[in-house]
Amino acid sequence: MSDTTGADRLVAAAAAHGVGLCLANPGTTEMGLVAALDRSDAMRSCLVLFEGVATGAADGYARLTGTPAMTLLHLGPGLAYGLPNMHNAHRARSPMLVVVGDHTTGHLRLDAPLTTDVEGLARPMSGWVGRTSSPGAVDLAVADAWGAATDRRDVATLVVPADHQTDTAVPLSADAIARYGSRRPRARPVPDGAVVDAVAARLAQPDSRPLFLLGADALDVSARVVVERLCNRTGGTAFTGTTMARIARGGDVPEFGRLPYFPEDAAAALVAATPLVLVGARPPVAFFGYAGRPGELAEGLECLTLATEDEASLVALEALDEALAHIRPRVARRPVAAPVVPEYSDGQSLDGWSVGAVVAETMPHDAIVSLEGSTVGHGFFTASAGGARHDVLTNTGGAIGQGLPVALGAALAAPRRRVVAVQSDGSAQYTLQTLWTMARESTDVTVVLVSNRRYGILETELKRLGHAPGHVAERMTSLTGPALDWQATARGYGVPAVRAGTVRELREALTRAHCEPGPTLVEAVVV
Amino acid sequence: MSDTTGADRLVAAAAAHGVGLCLANPGTTEMGLVAALDRSDAMRSCLVLFEGVATGAADGYARLTGTPAMTLLHLGPGLAYGLPNMHNAHRARSPMLVVVGDHTTGHLRLDAPLTTDVEGLARPMSGWVGRTSSPGAVDLAVADAWGAATDRRDVATLVVPADHQTDTAVPLSADAIARYGSRRPRARPVPDGAVVDAVAARLAQPDSRPLFLLGADALDVSARVVVERLCNRTGGTAFTGTTMARIARGGDVPEFGRLPYFPEDAAAALVAATPLVLVGARPPVAFFGYAGRPGELAEGLECLTLATEDEASLVALEALDEALAHIRPRVARRPVAAPVVPEYSDGQSLDGWSVGAVVAETMPHDAIVSLEGSTVGHGFFTASAGGARHDVLTNTGGAIGQGLPVALGAALAAPRRRVVAVQSDGSAQYTLQTLWTMARESTDVTVVLVSNRRYGILETELKRLGHAPGHVAERMTSLTGPALDWQATARGYGVPAVRAGTVRELREALTRAHCEPGPTLVEAVVV
C-alpha cells in the first residue's frame, strides 16, 4: 500500500474536477478509497451515519454551489438507502457524483452474501451509471461521471470494485490534472429564435393575458426581474412551480405565487392563462392522480414553451422582452402587495401559520431555509415574502427525508450563512441521523422541528378519499403512544435542544439559536 | 367509499392466505389500503416510522413463523428505503409479501415528481415482482405473490396502483376465501436416492473423515441430531455457515462450530474435510474478496452435495444414516465440551467477550436472540453454547440495520417469549426508528446496545489492507465527537434506558430488563 493505488488516482481526478467534498458512509469494500482520502488533502471528508444523509447532503451542496459533491456508499444495500434522496436530486437537477464500492472483480461471480445488481439499483434514480474498468483508468470513469453530472445536471453513479481501489496505479499526471481542471459544464443551449418570435407574436395580440410558469434557471433573480417586466407589459401574471430546488426570496426580489399543491386548486389558478407560457418548465402535472380530478393541469389551455428545463431561460426572456418592446405596457408597475401576516399574541399556542410567521420574522439576513413537510410551508412562504433576503430549498421529488440532509449540505457549502431547517416531525424520522453530522461538523444550522405528532398530509388524504378514520387509520396517521421526544433525540446526537409551545417561546428560542455557533434544535410543538 | 374496494379485496385475500400482520409506512397512494385495513379485523397493523423497519420486521416474523407478513410501502422511494432488509430476507430465504403503492394507472405516463420504476427497483432484491391488473383481480395477484413467497421462500413484491385500491370491486367470495385458505406452501423436494447412495459410498470408505457444512433446514434440531449421529459414526465433524436465519441452541441441542468469517480462517477450518458434505448449503464462499486470499473456500477440496438449499435435508440425512447403519461407529458419542467462559469480576469494565458472556448468562429460558454487529457475536456464541435453550437470528445478507427490526418482528410473532437484541451501535443507527414501534406495540424486547463508539470492523479491514489510519481514516471509523448518547436516543422513542459500564452493572440491568414488560434499552459501554 505504499504505492499509489487506483483509489489515489480516483480522488486526484475528482479533486482536479473541483470536487471538494466527500460525504461518506463506507464499508469493507470502500477501505481503499478511505485510505486514499486519508493520504490526500484535496478533499474534505464528512462521515455520516446513514446513506440517505450522504445523498441528501450532496443534493443540498449542489443546490448552493452548482457543482457535484462525491458520496461514498457501500455496495447495493448502501446505495439503496441513498436512493430516495438521489431521486430528489434527480428531480432537482442537482449534479452529484455517487461513488459506490463493489466486491473485488473476481469475487462477483461467487454470489457472496452482499452481491447485488448495483447498476440495476442505481439506474432508476441516476441519469448516468458506469463502472470502472481498471485501476489505471479510474480517472477516465470519473471524467465521464463528472461530465454527465454537470452537463446533464443529474445524478451520476460510478461503481468501483474494491480491487480497482487497492491495486497499484500510476499517479495522475500533471497534464491530466490540468486537463480535468479546465473542464467546464456544458452551457445551457439558447432557445430557437423562431420560438421566441412565435411567443412574442402571441403575447402582442390584444386579447393575451399570459401566465408565465417558471422553473429551473427561470427561478434565478435575473430571470425573474425580466419576467416581472414582461408581466407589467403584457398584463400577465407568473407562478413558480409548487416545488423548487432553490429560489432567492425577500428583499426586493420579484415575488410570484407558487402553483398550489392540490390539482383542483392548481387548475383553478391556471384557468385564466391566455396563453400559459412555460419558462424552464414542463407542462404542469398533479403530484398525485385523484379520481375525477385533472392530472394534466394545463389540459385545454393554450400552452407555449419559451424555454425548456434544459435551455437558457434568461436569454429567451430577454429576447422576448426585446421583441415586445414595441407594445405599450398594459399595467403600471404593480405595487408589491405586502404579505398579510396576522398578529400573533405572545402567549398564543403554535400552529403551522404562526410557526411560519415566527421563522420568517426571526431568520437572519441571507439565511438558507430548507423546508420539508406540509405543516408550515404555506405559513412560511406567505410571511417571508416581504422579509429579509433568503434562499429557500424545497423537496423536489417527494421522497421523504430530504430536509435535514439538504440543510447539512447547504451549510457545508455556505459556512458563512445561517441555515434554517424547517422540518416536520414525521418526515424528520427518515434521516434524523443528520443531526449527528451537523454536530460533528459544527454546521450553523437551526433546526425548527415542527412537532404536530401526526402525519397531517395523510389525514387530509383520507378525508379526500371520503374515509372517516377508525381505530386502525388513526393509529396509522398518529405519531403518539408514545409521543416522540425531540429534545431527547437531539441530545442523543449531541445537538442542544429546546422546546417552544407559544409564539413568544418560539421567537426567543429561534433568536437565541440563530446566534449560537453549531446546530441547535428547537422543537415547535404545534397543536 | 361505502362500496367494497379493490383494497378490501386485497386485504381479504391476504388474510385468507393466513397473512395476519401488516407492517406499514403508508403514503398518499396507499390510503385505499389503510382504509381497507381500517374496515377489516382480519389483520393486525403496525405503523413504523421508516421502511427499513417494516421489511426487517417482516423478515424476523417469517423466521419465527415460516409464513409471510405483509408490508405497506410508498412508491419507489419508500420501497428503496426497504430494500436492504429485503436483501437480507432474500438471503435468509424468508417468505415476505411486500406491497408497494403506485400512482393511479392514468397518472403514470405524466412523469409526476414521485414517478419511478418501482419494478426495476424491486427486482434486484425480490424473488418475484408483479403488479395488479385491476381492482377485481387483486386477489389473483396476491395469490401469485403469496405462492411465490412461500413456495420459493423468498421476497415477493406486489405493486398496487392507487386506483386498484380505491375503485369498487365485488367482495371476495366465500369460495375464494376457502380456496386461498387451503393453500399450503410447496414442500421441499426430496434429494435423489442416487445422490444419497453416492455420499454413503464415499463416507463408508475407511479414509473418509467428512465435514458436514449445514445450512437452511439442516439447521433444524431434528436434522442436527442426525448429523451428530453421523459424525460419531464416521469420525466426522460439522459446521454451520457463518450466518444463519435461525438456529436453536442451548439445552441439549447438538452444538457445532460456526464457519469462521475471514477467508483464511474458514479455509483452514475446512482443509481436513475428506470430503466436505454440503447439507442445505452451497459451496462456501468468502464474505469479501481479498487479494491473495481464497474466495471459494472449498477450492481444491473434495465436495459432495447431499441436499441443496431447496431440498429436504432431514430426509436426506436420515437416508444417509440408514445407508451407513452397517459401519461401526468410529468414535463413541463425543462428550459435549462445556464452553470455556472466563471468569469476569463484578467490577470489570466491559468488552465484547464479557458482554457476550453476561447476555448468555442472564437470558431467560427460551429467549430469541437477534444478533447484529461483530463486537459481541463471538463472545455470545461461545458463552451460550451450553446455556439455556434459545434461538439465534443473525444478519444473513450483510445489509446493515437488520438486528432491531428482526427483533421487533420476532417479538410480534412470538409474544410469549423474551427477545434479546444484541446490537452494535454503528449498525443500530440505520434502523433505530424500530425503538418507537417496539414501545408502541409493547413488545417484550431487551435491547443490549453495545456501544464501542467506532466501526470496529472497518478498523480491522484497514489493518488487513496495511493502512495505518491517519486523521481522516480515524474520523471515518470513529463514532465520537460527539459520542452517541443512547439513553437519550431511547427516551426520544419512549423506551426506558439504562447504561452499564461494568460486568455487575450489565448483569443487574439485564436481569431487571428481562422481567419488565415492553422494551428496555441497556447500553453496554465497551472500552
PDB file of N, CA, C and O in Angstrom, chain B residues 44 364-370 404 406-421 434-435 437-448 495-496 510 512-521:
ATOM      1  N   ARG B  44     -53.573  -7.606  11.845  1.00  0.00           N
ATOM      2  CA  ARG B  44     -53.023  -6.612  12.756  1.00  0.00           C
ATOM      3  C   ARG B  44     -52.145  -5.649  11.949  1.00  0.00           C
ATOM      4  O   ARG B  44     -51.339  -6.088  11.121  1.00  0.00           O
ATOM      5  N   PRO B 364     -33.359 -15.233  29.577  1.00  0.00           N
ATOM      6  CA  PRO B 364     -34.364 -16.164  30.075  1.00  0.00           C
ATOM      7  C   PRO B 364     -34.408 -17.423  29.219  1.00  0.00           C
ATOM      8  O   PRO B 364     -34.001 -17.411  28.058  1.00  0.00           O
ATOM      9  N   HIS B 365     -34.893 -18.498  29.797  1.00  0.00           N
ATOM     10  CA  HIS B 365     -35.117 -19.739  29.073  1.00  0.00           C
ATOM     11  C   HIS B 365     -36.004 -19.460  27.871  1.00  0.00           C
ATOM     12  O   HIS B 365     -36.957 -18.714  27.955  1.00  0.00           O
ATOM     13  N   ASP B 366     -35.654 -20.041  26.719  1.00  0.00           N
ATOM     14  CA  ASP B 366     -36.465 -19.935  25.503  1.00  0.00           C
ATOM     15  C   ASP B 366     -36.458 -18.526  24.910  1.00  0.00           C
ATOM     16  O   ASP B 366     -37.409 -18.112  24.239  1.00  0.00           O
ATOM     17  N   ALA B 367     -35.389 -17.789  25.168  1.00  0.00           N
ATOM     18  CA  ALA B 367     -35.285 -16.445  24.591  1.00  0.00           C
ATOM     19  C   ALA B 367     -35.016 -16.533  23.093  1.00  0.00           C
ATOM     20  O   ALA B 367     -34.565 -17.557  22.576  1.00  0.00           O
ATOM     21  N   ILE B 368     -35.305 -15.436  22.408  1.00  0.00           N
ATOM     22  CA  ILE B 368     -34.929 -15.269  20.998  1.00  0.00           C
ATOM     23  C   ILE B 368     -33.862 -14.181  20.977  1.00  0.00           C
ATOM     24  O   ILE B 368     -34.094 -13.082  21.466  1.00  0.00           O
ATOM     25  N   VAL B 369     -32.698 -14.495  20.418  1.00  0.00           N
ATOM     26  CA  VAL B 369     -31.591 -13.545  20.417  1.00  0.00           C
ATOM     27  C   VAL B 369     -31.332 -13.078  18.990  1.00  0.00           C
ATOM     28  O   VAL B 369     -30.980 -13.883  18.118  1.00  0.00           O
ATOM     29  N   SER B 370     -31.542 -11.801  18.745  1.00  0.00           N
ATOM     30  CA  SER B 370     -31.222 -11.211  17.434  1.00  0.00           C
ATOM     31  C   SER B 370     -29.864 -10.541  17.549  1.00  0.00           C
ATOM     32  O   SER B 370     -29.658  -9.673  18.389  1.00  0.00           O
ATOM     33  N   LEU B 404     -32.351  -4.754  14.903  1.00  0.00           N
ATOM     34  CA  LEU B 404     -33.502  -4.254  15.665  1.00  0.00           C
ATOM     35  C   LEU B 404     -34.825  -4.595  14.980  1.00  0.00           C
ATOM     36  O   LEU B 404     -35.750  -5.086  15.648  1.00  0.00           O
ATOM     37  N   VAL B 406     -35.521  -7.084  12.941  1.00  0.00           N
ATOM     38  CA  VAL B 406     -35.753  -8.530  13.061  1.00  0.00           C
ATOM     39  C   VAL B 406     -36.208  -8.868  14.485  1.00  0.00           C
ATOM     40  O   VAL B 406     -37.104  -9.696  14.689  1.00  0.00           O
ATOM     41  N   ALA B 407     -35.629  -8.200  15.468  1.00  0.00           N
ATOM     42  CA  ALA B 407     -36.064  -8.418  16.860  1.00  0.00           C
ATOM     43  C   ALA B 407     -37.525  -8.019  17.038  1.00  0.00           C
ATOM     44  O   ALA B 407     -38.308  -8.732  17.680  1.00  0.00           O
ATOM     45  N   LEU B 408     -37.903  -6.890  16.440  1.00  0.00           N
ATOM     46  CA  LEU B 408     -39.301  -6.449  16.513  1.00  0.00           C
ATOM     47  C   LEU B 408     -40.229  -7.487  15.893  1.00  0.00           C
ATOM     48  O   LEU B 408     -41.249  -7.866  16.493  1.00  0.00           O
ATOM     49  N   GLY B 409     -39.877  -7.949  14.692  1.00  0.00           N
ATOM     50  CA  GLY B 409     -40.721  -8.925  14.009  1.00  0.00           C
ATOM     51  C   GLY B 409     -40.831 -10.228  14.779  1.00  0.00           C
ATOM     52  O   GLY B 409     -41.907 -10.830  14.850  1.00  0.00           O
ATOM     53  N   ALA B 410     -39.717 -10.647  15.381  1.00  0.00           N
ATOM     54  CA  ALA B 410     -39.743 -11.872  16.186  1.00  0.00           C
ATOM     55  C   ALA B 410     -40.647 -11.701  17.395  1.00  0.00           C
ATOM     56  O   ALA B 410     -41.409 -12.603  17.765  1.00  0.00           O
ATOM     57  N   ALA B 411     -40.583 -10.515  18.005  1.00  0.00           N
ATOM     58  CA  ALA B 411     -41.422 -10.265  19.190  1.00  0.00           C
ATOM     59  C   ALA B 411     -42.896 -10.240  18.811  1.00  0.00           C
ATOM     60  O   ALA B 411     -43.751 -10.718  19.585  1.00  0.00           O
ATOM     61  N   LEU B 412     -43.219  -9.696  17.637  1.00  0.00           N
ATOM     62  CA  LEU B 412     -44.616  -9.687  17.200  1.00  0.00           C
ATOM     63  C   LEU B 412     -45.089 -11.105  16.888  1.00  0.00           C
ATOM     64  O   LEU B 412     -46.253 -11.449  17.090  1.00  0.00           O
ATOM     65  N   ALA B 413     -44.164 -11.941  16.409  1.00  0.00           N
ATOM     66  CA  ALA B 413     -44.519 -13.318  16.053  1.00  0.00           C
ATOM     67  C   ALA B 413     -44.643 -14.220  17.282  1.00  0.00           C
ATOM     68  O   ALA B 413     -45.406 -15.178  17.277  1.00  0.00           O
ATOM     69  N   ALA B 414     -43.873 -13.927  18.320  1.00  0.00           N
ATOM     70  CA  ALA B 414     -43.805 -14.815  19.493  1.00  0.00           C
ATOM     71  C   ALA B 414     -43.958 -13.994  20.765  1.00  0.00           C
ATOM     72  O   ALA B 414     -43.008 -13.816  21.524  1.00  0.00           O
ATOM     73  N   PRO B 415     -45.166 -13.477  21.005  1.00  0.00           N
ATOM     74  CA  PRO B 415     -45.350 -12.529  22.110  1.00  0.00           C
ATOM     75  C   PRO B 415     -45.133 -13.126  23.501  1.00  0.00           C
ATOM     76  O   PRO B 415     -45.033 -12.380  24.462  1.00  0.00           O
ATOM     77  N   ARG B 416     -45.031 -14.445  23.590  1.00  0.00           N
ATOM     78  CA  ARG B 416     -44.831 -15.033  24.931  1.00  0.00           C
ATOM     79  C   ARG B 416     -43.356 -15.224  25.237  1.00  0.00           C
ATOM     80  O   ARG B 416     -43.010 -15.678  26.323  1.00  0.00           O
ATOM     81  N   ARG B 417     -42.491 -14.946  24.296  1.00  0.00           N
ATOM     82  CA  ARG B 417     -41.063 -15.179  24.510  1.00  0.00           C
ATOM     83  C   ARG B 417     -40.328 -13.846  24.650  1.00  0.00           C
ATOM     84  O   ARG B 417     -40.698 -12.856  24.027  1.00  0.00           O
ATOM     85  N   ARG B 418     -39.270 -13.791  25.443  1.00  0.00           N
ATOM     86  CA  ARG B 418     -38.445 -12.597  25.566  1.00  0.00           C
ATOM     87  C   ARG B 418     -37.489 -12.538  24.376  1.00  0.00           C
ATOM     88  O   ARG B 418     -36.842 -13.540  24.038  1.00  0.00           O
ATOM     89  N   VAL B 419     -37.435 -11.392  23.739  1.00  0.00           N
ATOM     90  CA  VAL B 419     -36.472 -11.175  22.664  1.00  0.00           C
ATOM     91  C   VAL B 419     -35.321 -10.345  23.203  1.00  0.00           C
ATOM     92  O   VAL B 419     -35.540  -9.350  23.898  1.00  0.00           O
ATOM     93  N   VAL B 420     -34.106 -10.773  22.920  1.00  0.00           N
ATOM     94  CA  VAL B 420     -32.911 -10.034  23.306  1.00  0.00           C
ATOM     95  C   VAL B 420     -32.207  -9.600  22.021  1.00  0.00           C
ATOM     96  O   VAL B 420     -31.757 -10.448  21.248  1.00  0.00           O
ATOM     97  N   ALA B 421     -32.169  -8.291  21.789  1.00  0.00           N
ATOM     98  CA  ALA B 421     -31.496  -7.781  20.588  1.00  0.00           C
ATOM     99  C   ALA B 421     -30.104  -7.330  20.989  1.00  0.00           C
ATOM    100  O   ALA B 421     -29.956  -6.346  21.709  1.00  0.00           O
ATOM    101  N   THR B 434     -36.885   1.708  14.877  1.00  0.00           N
ATOM    102  CA  THR B 434     -37.551   0.496  15.375  1.00  0.00           C
ATOM    103  C   THR B 434     -37.957   0.649  16.830  1.00  0.00           C
ATOM    104  O   THR B 434     -38.977   0.094  17.266  1.00  0.00           O
ATOM    105  N   LEU B 435     -37.150   1.393  17.600  1.00  0.00           N
ATOM    106  CA  LEU B 435     -37.411   1.524  19.040  1.00  0.00           C
ATOM    107  C   LEU B 435     -38.828   2.046  19.296  1.00  0.00           C
ATOM    108  O   LEU B 435     -39.489   1.631  20.239  1.00  0.00           O
ATOM    109  N   THR B 437     -41.618   1.681  17.468  1.00  0.00           N
ATOM    110  CA  THR B 437     -42.659   0.663  17.273  1.00  0.00           C
ATOM    111  C   THR B 437     -42.575  -0.395  18.371  1.00  0.00           C
ATOM    112  O   THR B 437     -43.601  -0.926  18.808  1.00  0.00           O
ATOM    113  N   MET B 438     -41.365  -0.703  18.839  1.00  0.00           N
ATOM    114  CA  MET B 438     -41.246  -1.612  19.991  1.00  0.00           C
ATOM    115  C   MET B 438     -42.017  -1.052  21.196  1.00  0.00           C
ATOM    116  O   MET B 438     -42.719  -1.789  21.888  1.00  0.00           O
ATOM    117  N   ALA B 439     -41.872   0.250  21.425  1.00  0.00           N
ATOM    118  CA  ALA B 439     -42.581   0.869  22.559  1.00  0.00           C
ATOM    119  C   ALA B 439     -44.081   0.888  22.301  1.00  0.00           C
ATOM    120  O   ALA B 439     -44.887   0.555  23.170  1.00  0.00           O
ATOM    121  N   ARG B 440     -44.456   1.268  21.088  1.00  0.00           N
ATOM    122  CA  ARG B 440     -45.883   1.416  20.786  1.00  0.00           C
ATOM    123  C   ARG B 440     -46.619   0.091  20.875  1.00  0.00           C
ATOM    124  O   ARG B 440     -47.757   0.026  21.336  1.00  0.00           O
ATOM    125  N   GLU B 441     -45.983  -0.973  20.418  1.00  0.00           N
ATOM    126  CA  GLU B 441     -46.624  -2.287  20.416  1.00  0.00           C
ATOM    127  C   GLU B 441     -46.316  -3.066  21.696  1.00  0.00           C
ATOM    128  O   GLU B 441     -46.681  -4.235  21.815  1.00  0.00           O
ATOM    129  N   SER B 442     -45.618  -2.420  22.639  1.00  0.00           N
ATOM    130  CA  SER B 442     -45.296  -3.049  23.934  1.00  0.00           C
ATOM    131  C   SER B 442     -44.677  -4.430  23.757  1.00  0.00           C
ATOM    132  O   SER B 442     -45.071  -5.391  24.423  1.00  0.00           O
ATOM    133  N   THR B 443     -43.724  -4.539  22.860  1.00  0.00           N
ATOM    134  CA  THR B 443     -43.076  -5.832  22.646  1.00  0.00           C
ATOM    135  C   THR B 443     -42.035  -6.068  23.744  1.00  0.00           C
ATOM    136  O   THR B 443     -41.313  -5.149  24.137  1.00  0.00           O
ATOM    137  N   ASP B 444     -41.953  -7.293  24.218  1.00  0.00           N
ATOM    138  CA  ASP B 444     -41.031  -7.642  25.308  1.00  0.00           C
ATOM    139  C   ASP B 444     -39.634  -7.861  24.752  1.00  0.00           C
ATOM    140  O   ASP B 444     -39.197  -8.997  24.534  1.00  0.00           O
ATOM    141  N   VAL B 445     -38.943  -6.765  24.503  1.00  0.00           N
ATOM    142  CA  VAL B 445     -37.613  -6.818  23.908  1.00  0.00           C
ATOM    143  C   VAL B 445     -36.609  -6.140  24.837  1.00  0.00           C
ATOM    144  O   VAL B 445     -36.853  -5.035  25.306  1.00  0.00           O
ATOM    145  N   THR B 446     -35.520  -6.821  25.106  1.00  0.00           N
ATOM    146  CA  THR B 446     -34.387  -6.190  25.778  1.00  0.00           C
ATOM    147  C   THR B 446     -33.340  -5.884  24.714  1.00  0.00           C
ATOM    148  O   THR B 446     -32.823  -6.800  24.074  1.00  0.00           O
ATOM    149  N   VAL B 447     -33.068  -4.596  24.505  1.00  0.00           N
ATOM    150  CA  VAL B 447     -32.043  -4.214  23.540  1.00  0.00           C
ATOM    151  C   VAL B 447     -30.727  -4.035  24.287  1.00  0.00           C
ATOM    152  O   VAL B 447     -30.629  -3.194  25.180  1.00  0.00           O
ATOM    153  N   VAL B 448     -29.749  -4.863  23.952  1.00  0.00           N
ATOM    154  CA  VAL B 448     -28.409  -4.703  24.522  1.00  0.00           C
ATOM    155  C   VAL B 448     -27.617  -3.903  23.489  1.00  0.00           C
ATOM    156  O   VAL B 448     -27.172  -4.447  22.479  1.00  0.00           O
ATOM    157  N   VAL B 495     -38.641   4.637  25.011  1.00  0.00           N
ATOM    158  CA  VAL B 495     -38.123   3.365  25.522  1.00  0.00           C
ATOM    159  C   VAL B 495     -37.246   3.646  26.743  1.00  0.00           C
ATOM    160  O   VAL B 495     -36.286   4.411  26.657  1.00  0.00           O
ATOM    161  N   PRO B 496     -37.559   3.034  27.900  1.00  0.00           N
ATOM    162  CA  PRO B 496     -36.713   3.239  29.082  1.00  0.00           C
ATOM    163  C   PRO B 496     -35.308   2.705  28.817  1.00  0.00           C
ATOM    164  O   PRO B 496     -35.143   1.716  28.103  1.00  0.00           O
ATOM    165  N   LEU B 510     -29.595  -6.237  32.918  1.00  0.00           N
ATOM    166  CA  LEU B 510     -30.271  -7.217  32.054  1.00  0.00           C
ATOM    167  C   LEU B 510     -31.264  -8.043  32.846  1.00  0.00           C
ATOM    168  O   LEU B 510     -32.366  -8.337  32.373  1.00  0.00           O
ATOM    169  N   ARG B 512     -32.956  -7.196  35.402  1.00  0.00           N
ATOM    170  CA  ARG B 512     -34.157  -6.370  35.599  1.00  0.00           C
ATOM    171  C   ARG B 512     -34.930  -6.209  34.292  1.00  0.00           C
ATOM    172  O   ARG B 512     -36.156  -6.356  34.251  1.00  0.00           O
ATOM    173  N   ALA B 513     -34.219  -5.883  33.222  1.00  0.00           N
ATOM    174  CA  ALA B 513     -34.887  -5.582  31.939  1.00  0.00           C
ATOM    175  C   ALA B 513     -35.695  -6.771  31.441  1.00  0.00           C
ATOM    176  O   ALA B 513     -36.805  -6.612  30.925  1.00  0.00           O
ATOM    177  N   HIS B 514     -35.142  -7.980  31.612  1.00  0.00           N
ATOM    178  CA  HIS B 514     -35.838  -9.174  31.100  1.00  0.00           C
ATOM    179  C   HIS B 514     -37.174  -9.410  31.800  1.00  0.00           C
ATOM    180  O   HIS B 514     -38.023 -10.138  31.278  1.00  0.00           O
ATOM    181  N   CYS B 515     -37.334  -8.850  32.986  1.00  0.00           N
ATOM    182  CA  CYS B 515     -38.596  -9.027  33.718  1.00  0.00           C
ATOM    183  C   CYS B 515     -39.593  -7.909  33.451  1.00  0.00           C
ATOM    184  O   CYS B 515     -40.760  -8.013  33.852  1.00  0.00           O
ATOM    185  N   GLU B 516     -39.141  -6.837  32.824  1.00  0.00           N
ATOM    186  CA  GLU B 516     -40.030  -5.706  32.560  1.00  0.00           C
ATOM    187  C   GLU B 516     -40.880  -5.983  31.328  1.00  0.00           C
ATOM    188  O   GLU B 516     -40.354  -6.402  30.293  1.00  0.00           O
ATOM    189  N   PRO B 517     -42.185  -5.719  31.391  1.00  0.00           N
ATOM    190  CA  PRO B 517     -42.960  -5.788  30.150  1.00  0.00           C
ATOM    191  C   PRO B 517     -42.548  -4.654  29.214  1.00  0.00           C
ATOM    192  O   PRO B 517     -42.109  -3.598  29.673  1.00  0.00           O
ATOM    193  N   GLY B 518     -42.674  -4.875  27.924  1.00  0.00           N
ATOM    194  CA  GLY B 518     -42.290  -3.846  26.949  1.00  0.00           C
ATOM    195  C   GLY B 518     -40.789  -3.781  26.771  1.00  0.00           C
ATOM    196  O   GLY B 518     -40.042  -4.544  27.375  1.00  0.00           O
ATOM    197  N   PRO B 519     -40.335  -2.865  25.926  1.00  0.00           N
ATOM    198  CA  PRO B 519     -38.905  -2.789  25.617  1.00  0.00           C
ATOM    199  C   PRO B 519     -38.108  -2.011  26.659  1.00  0.00           C
ATOM    200  O   PRO B 519     -38.619  -1.087  27.282  1.00  0.00           O
ATOM    201  N   THR B 520     -36.867  -2.409  26.846  1.00  0.00           N
ATOM    202  CA  THR B 520     -35.885  -1.656  27.624  1.00  0.00           C
ATOM    203  C   THR B 520     -34.590  -1.654  26.823  1.00  0.00           C
ATOM    204  O   THR B 520     -34.254  -2.669  26.206  1.00  0.00           O
ATOM    205  N   LEU B 521     -33.898  -0.535  26.836  1.00  0.00           N
ATOM    206  CA  LEU B 521     -32.584  -0.492  26.198  1.00  0.00           C
ATOM    207  C   LEU B 521     -31.519  -0.423  27.272  1.00  0.00           C
ATOM    208  O   LEU B 521     -31.571   0.437  28.160  1.00  0.00           O
TER     209      LEU B 521
END
